[in-house]
Amino acid sequence: MLRTYIFNERENNWIEENIAILNHDLCAILDEEERVIHLWKGPRSSKEKFRRGINAIELLMKQDPLLELRIELSEKKFPIKVKEKLDQLLQGVTQEDEFSKYSLSRFISIRLYFFSLLISIILPLISLINLASFLSWGPSGINFIVMAEYYDYWLALSIILIIITIFSFCISILIGVLEQEYQVIIYSTVGLLICIGIALYLQQGIFIFAFQEGSTQSRYLISSYDLLLFFSLIAGSITIFEIPNILKLRSFIKIYKKFIF
């Protein structure tokens, strides 16, 4: 027969416990048939607690020599029946530890945040690729030539993509507030503010650049330096929230993949 005890630091003695043990406990399992005590030290139990527990057992054995018990300090290689007893006592802790890694508690929140996070990563990248298409414009010395109609489309496409991203960040913030997930709130708020700034900047249209001499109402000449500076500014701003969100997506999929797919 197996009997289990946990060490009470306050009273410096062992108390019988047959229901559950916790990660900070020091547990002694007495095998009455084999006359052996197996000691289990929880991952959050201190070395000082372990030392005091051993001393309490040795003191008890000195006071009652008839006990004739052997102490086994093995932490992992327990006999099968002892291991099964430990697993039974730790079942509640295992379930709690498994649940504690989930910061989002609702299935709809998990799915919705995944898609909103995905949108907030992909669309800004597409917008950036679109803005980088200025490299395909016809060069004219140190300038680039672009037709006015295409210029308007070039900016409008990126604005639309950024506005959709803004809505996805709003959804993420709402989920973060409802689930009290502060990392989601912070990452999404940073992305939201940056995207609002980018959208307002792009909406300046023809006032973003100082068109070079030779420009007409249907054809614009833009300095290559201005275009590179413009693109670098947008790319740098997007990178600020893009990298943290990509890392967040990676860890999110790792934790919640069984709820997403």
XYZ file of C-alpha atoms in Angstrom:
261
model
C 0.000 0.000 0.000
C 1.192 3.501 -0.849
C 0.699 6.475 1.435
C 1.590 10.010 0.419
C 2.686 12.958 2.531
C 3.601 16.575 1.825
C 6.049 18.610 3.859
C 4.631 21.533 5.867
C 7.383 24.137 6.192
C 5.553 26.201 8.797
C 5.156 23.289 11.208
C 8.275 21.489 9.997
C 6.500 18.145 9.690
C 4.894 15.818 7.158
C 1.122 15.794 6.556
C -0.694 12.937 4.837
C -2.235 13.965 1.502
C -4.101 11.606 -0.842
C -5.960 14.029 -3.099
C -3.517 16.314 -4.923
C -0.037 17.801 -4.830
C 1.254 21.033 -6.362
C 4.421 22.059 -8.169
C 5.816 23.791 -5.079
C 5.300 20.718 -2.834
C 7.792 18.241 -1.482
C 6.102 14.845 -1.502
C 7.049 11.637 0.286
C 5.497 8.395 -0.927
C 5.672 5.588 1.613
C 5.628 2.073 0.199
C 4.554 0.101 3.286
C 5.248 -3.271 1.667
C 8.800 -2.454 0.580
C 9.462 -0.222 3.610
C 10.767 2.524 1.315
C 10.116 6.265 1.195
C 10.318 7.816 -2.293
C 10.847 11.575 -2.324
C 9.462 13.800 -5.086
C 10.552 17.440 -5.314
C 8.204 19.701 -7.279
C 9.765 21.933 -9.966
C 8.918 25.020 -7.884
C 9.992 23.542 -4.575
C 13.125 25.101 -3.026
C 16.346 23.310 -2.099
C 15.932 24.570 1.468
C 12.513 22.933 1.672
C 14.000 19.681 0.392
C 16.801 19.813 2.992
C 14.370 20.486 5.850
C 12.076 17.682 4.652
C 14.938 15.168 4.675
C 15.965 16.282 8.158
C 12.380 15.844 9.407
C 12.263 12.271 8.101
C 15.659 11.386 9.579
C 14.620 12.868 12.919
C 11.414 10.802 12.868
C 13.375 7.622 12.161
C 15.791 8.340 15.031
C 12.867 8.822 17.395
C 11.317 5.516 16.323
C 14.046 2.999 15.352
C 11.389 0.352 14.648
C 10.383 2.129 11.465
C 13.421 0.765 9.597
C 12.662 2.739 6.437
C 14.914 3.282 3.446
C 14.870 6.690 1.731
C 15.039 6.815 -2.073
C 15.980 10.250 -3.438
C 15.442 9.389 -7.102
C 13.562 12.193 -8.821
C 12.625 10.532 -12.108
C 13.183 6.754 -11.949
C 10.353 5.836 -9.643
C 8.824 2.335 -9.595
C 5.781 2.029 -11.843
C 3.238 2.003 -9.021
C 4.854 5.088 -7.443
C 4.915 6.877 -10.809
C 1.223 6.114 -11.336
C 0.421 7.487 -7.882
C 2.348 10.678 -8.627
C 0.573 11.097 -11.974
C -2.765 10.717 -10.210
C -1.890 13.359 -7.611
C -0.494 15.739 -10.260
C -3.407 15.400 -12.679
C -5.038 18.652 -11.617
C -1.745 20.550 -11.846
C -1.074 19.188 -15.344
C -4.481 20.346 -16.552
C -3.965 23.747 -14.933
C -0.518 24.172 -16.530
C -1.945 23.173 -19.907
C -4.739 25.702 -19.602
C -2.503 28.499 -18.276
C -0.570 28.794 -21.544
C -3.758 29.911 -23.322
C -4.244 33.667 -22.972
C -7.362 33.634 -25.185
C -10.243 31.716 -23.638
C -12.869 31.785 -26.421
C -12.775 29.807 -29.651
C -14.222 32.725 -31.635
C -11.540 35.043 -30.207
C -8.785 32.661 -31.286
C -10.078 32.354 -34.851
C -10.892 36.057 -35.201
C -7.547 37.205 -33.834
C -5.675 34.786 -36.097
C -7.327 36.160 -39.241
C -7.041 39.799 -38.155
C -3.353 39.266 -37.313
C -2.794 37.593 -40.667
C -4.459 40.510 -42.478
C -2.443 43.085 -40.539
C 0.758 41.342 -41.656
C -0.026 40.521 -45.285
C -1.777 43.696 -46.463
C 0.952 46.164 -45.389
C 3.487 43.975 -47.208
C 1.351 44.036 -50.355
C 1.046 47.813 -49.966
C 4.830 48.060 -49.686
C 5.315 45.934 -52.812
C 2.866 48.172 -54.627
C 4.760 51.305 -53.575
C 8.044 49.695 -54.632
C 6.658 49.397 -58.176
C 7.929 52.953 -58.806
C 11.185 51.219 -59.763
C 9.457 50.065 -62.956
C 8.529 53.615 -63.973
C 10.301 55.082 -66.945
C 13.541 56.791 -65.861
C 14.464 60.238 -67.151
C 17.922 61.111 -65.957
C 17.776 61.360 -62.173
C 13.966 61.434 -62.252
C 11.160 58.938 -62.797
C 8.262 59.546 -65.175
C 4.740 58.423 -64.280
C 1.378 59.111 -65.854
C -1.004 61.057 -63.583
C -3.720 58.394 -63.827
C -1.326 55.627 -62.786
C 0.096 57.800 -60.000
C -3.378 58.208 -58.491
C -4.027 54.458 -58.756
C -0.601 53.722 -57.215
C -1.413 55.710 -54.092
C -5.097 54.716 -53.920
C -4.306 50.983 -53.857
C -1.914 51.384 -50.940
C -4.391 53.599 -49.070
C -7.148 50.972 -49.425
C -4.844 48.218 -48.171
C -3.734 50.317 -45.202
C -7.331 51.231 -44.302
C -8.308 47.538 -44.275
C -5.278 46.932 -42.036
C -6.528 49.661 -39.691
C -9.853 47.826 -39.308
C -8.030 44.547 -38.627
C -6.008 46.230 -35.876
C -9.226 47.601 -34.373
C -10.616 44.056 -34.231
C -7.407 42.825 -32.582
C -7.556 45.593 -29.975
C -11.178 44.732 -29.187
C -10.241 41.060 -28.734
C -7.306 42.057 -26.534
C -9.569 44.165 -24.322
C -12.225 41.448 -24.014
C -9.634 38.767 -23.245
C -7.414 41.098 -21.169
C -4.428 40.157 -23.342
C -2.155 43.182 -22.964
C 0.464 42.137 -25.515
C -2.237 41.977 -28.196
C -3.472 45.428 -27.160
C 0.012 46.983 -27.256
C 1.103 45.438 -30.578
C -2.201 46.256 -32.246
C -2.326 49.823 -30.912
C 1.181 50.550 -32.204
C 0.241 49.142 -35.607
C -3.031 51.073 -35.633
C -1.371 54.435 -34.923
C 1.349 53.871 -37.525
C -1.177 52.819 -40.180
C -3.337 55.865 -39.494
C -0.258 58.039 -39.961
C 0.646 56.272 -43.222
C -2.916 56.597 -44.559
C -3.014 60.328 -43.788
C 0.367 60.781 -45.432
C -0.610 58.902 -48.605
C -3.857 60.872 -48.878
C -1.836 63.996 -49.619
C -1.691 62.720 -53.176
C 0.142 65.071 -55.532
C 1.410 67.114 -52.583
C 3.671 64.305 -51.373
C 6.346 65.153 -53.955
C 7.726 68.305 -55.495
C 7.304 67.529 -59.195
C 10.340 68.344 -61.293
C 10.554 70.769 -64.197
C 8.913 69.329 -67.283
C 5.918 67.848 -65.424
C 2.457 68.323 -66.935
C -1.094 67.655 -65.751
C -0.996 64.195 -67.334
C 2.642 63.281 -66.694
C 4.711 63.742 -63.561
C 8.481 63.843 -63.182
C 9.542 62.878 -59.669
C 13.060 62.941 -58.270
C 14.476 59.473 -57.698
C 15.885 60.738 -54.381
C 12.409 61.837 -53.255
C 10.928 58.483 -54.223
C 13.613 56.518 -52.390
C 13.200 58.703 -49.300
C 9.420 58.274 -49.478
C 9.672 54.490 -49.808
C 12.254 54.223 -47.017
C 9.993 56.201 -44.684
C 6.975 53.979 -45.382
C 9.018 50.762 -45.211
C 10.615 51.767 -41.905
C 7.252 52.637 -40.388
C 5.694 49.337 -41.448
C 8.679 47.365 -40.152
C 8.118 48.781 -36.644
C 4.879 46.813 -36.216
C 5.446 44.110 -38.832
C 8.325 42.292 -37.103
C 6.627 42.005 -33.653
C 3.398 40.845 -35.311
C 5.192 38.194 -37.378
C 6.839 36.871 -34.215
C 3.463 36.994 -32.462
C 1.830 35.058 -35.317
C 4.519 32.394 -35.116
C 4.074 31.842 -31.375
C 0.276 32.105 -31.697
C 0.120 29.323 -34.292
C 2.418 27.161 -32.179
C 0.119 27.460 -29.152
C -3.328 27.537 -30.787
C -2.830 25.511 -33.980
C -5.251 22.788 -32.856
C -7.987 25.435 -32.474
C -7.222 27.241 -35.751
C -6.920 24.497 -38.343
